[in-house]
Each structure stands twice: as C-alpha cells, then as structure tokens.
Amino acid sequence: MDQSLIDTFAEQADSLGYKTLTLGSMAGHDAAHMAAVTRSGMLFVPSIGGKSHCPEEASALCDIEAAANVLFHALLKLDQNLDQKGTDTDEDALFS
C-alpha cells in the first residue's frame, strides 16, 4: 500500500476528529492487486462484533459515514495537490 495515501487518509481522519488505527491486511483485496499498476490504499470500516468476511458481517451506519467522509476529504486533498502542481503530468504530483 502507498504510504502517501495512508498518510492522507490519516490526516483527513484526524482533521475530521476520527480516531485511526493502522492495520495490515492479509486478505487478497483488490487494492493489493491494483498496487502493481498504481498507488493504492484501503480504508477499513469497523465490523460489529469484529465479524468480517462472513454472513453475519455488519457495520454501523455512523462508521460507514465516517469512512465515506474520510475518503471524500482525502480525494479533495489529493485533487488540491494536483491543482497546485498545475499541468504537471508526473504521477507524483498527486502525492506530494
């Protein structure tokens, strides 16, 4: 996973007042496969009772909303960074 994306997610979560926890994932998520062709990162939403990848998996709407807000603000920040770089086509323009 791309550290600059992880940092952007954490910064935006912090600015919104959400607590964060950095986790590794052993599962074969799409983000791991996409990392071979582009920068990639993941936001995890807490599961009620810690149940994951099973029929009983569920998340509270407030946790889903928090993750969506973090993603939205991270996208705005990444876009702002691109705007500050002007017409630079270097992929690093998004992440500096």
C-alpha positions as CSV (number, residue, x, y, z in Angstrom):
1,M,0.0,0.0,0.0
2,D,1.1,3.5,-0.8
3,Q,2.4,5.4,2.3
4,S,1.4,8.8,0.9
5,L,-2.2,7.6,0.6
6,I,-2.2,6.1,4.0
7,D,-0.9,9.4,5.4
8,T,-3.5,11.4,3.5
9,F,-6.3,9.1,4.9
10,A,-4.9,9.5,8.4
11,E,-4.5,13.3,8.1
12,Q,-8.1,13.7,6.9
13,A,-9.5,11.4,9.5
14,D,-7.6,13.4,12.2
15,S,-8.9,16.7,10.7
16,L,-12.5,15.3,11.0
17,G,-12.0,14.2,14.5
18,Y,-11.9,10.5,13.8
19,K,-9.6,8.1,15.6
20,T,-7.4,5.9,13.4
21,L,-5.7,2.6,13.6
22,T,-3.2,1.5,11.0
23,L,-3.8,-2.2,10.1
24,G,-2.2,-4.6,7.8
25,S,-4.4,-6.9,5.8
26,M,-3.5,-10.5,4.9
27,A,-6.6,-10.8,2.6
28,G,-6.3,-10.6,-1.1
29,H,-8.0,-7.3,-1.6
30,D,-8.3,-5.6,-5.0
31,A,-6.1,-2.8,-3.6
32,A,-3.2,-5.2,-3.3
33,H,-3.6,-6.2,-7.0
34,M,-4.0,-2.6,-8.1
35,A,-0.8,-1.7,-6.3
36,A,1.1,-3.4,-9.2
37,V,-0.1,-0.7,-11.6
38,T,-0.9,2.4,-9.4
39,R,-0.7,3.7,-5.9
40,S,-3.2,2.0,-3.7
41,G,-4.6,2.2,-0.2
42,M,-7.6,1.0,1.8
43,L,-9.9,2.3,4.5
44,F,-11.4,-0.3,6.8
45,V,-14.8,0.2,8.4
46,P,-15.2,-1.5,11.8
47,S,-17.5,-4.5,11.8
48,I,-20.0,-5.0,14.6
49,G,-18.6,-7.6,16.9
50,G,-15.4,-7.8,14.8
51,K,-17.1,-10.2,12.4
52,S,-15.6,-10.0,8.9
53,H,-15.9,-12.0,5.7
54,C,-18.9,-13.9,7.0
55,P,-22.7,-13.8,6.5
56,E,-23.0,-12.1,9.9
57,E,-20.7,-9.2,9.0
58,A,-22.3,-5.8,9.5
59,S,-21.1,-2.2,10.1
60,A,-22.9,0.7,11.9
61,L,-24.1,3.4,9.6
62,C,-22.1,6.0,11.6
63,D,-18.9,4.1,10.9
64,I,-19.7,3.8,7.2
65,E,-20.4,7.5,7.1
66,A,-17.1,8.3,8.8
67,A,-15.2,6.2,6.3
68,A,-17.0,7.9,3.4
69,N,-16.2,11.3,4.8
70,V,-12.5,10.4,5.1
71,L,-12.4,9.2,1.6
72,F,-14.2,12.3,0.3
73,H,-11.9,14.7,2.1
74,A,-8.8,12.6,1.0
75,L,-9.9,12.9,-2.6
76,L,-10.4,16.6,-2.2
77,K,-6.9,16.9,-0.7
78,L,-5.3,14.8,-3.5
79,D,-7.1,16.9,-6.1
80,Q,-5.9,20.1,-4.4
81,N,-2.4,18.8,-4.5
82,L,-2.8,18.1,-8.2
83,D,-4.2,21.7,-8.8
84,Q,-1.2,23.2,-7.0
85,K,1.1,21.3,-9.4
86,G,-0.6,22.8,-12.4
87,T,-0.5,20.8,-15.6
88,D,2.3,18.5,-14.3
89,T,1.6,15.1,-15.6
90,D,4.0,13.3,-13.3
91,E,2.1,10.8,-11.2
92,D,3.9,12.0,-8.1
93,A,2.1,15.4,-8.5
94,L,-0.9,13.8,-6.7
95,F,1.0,12.6,-3.7
96,S,3.5,15.3,-2.8
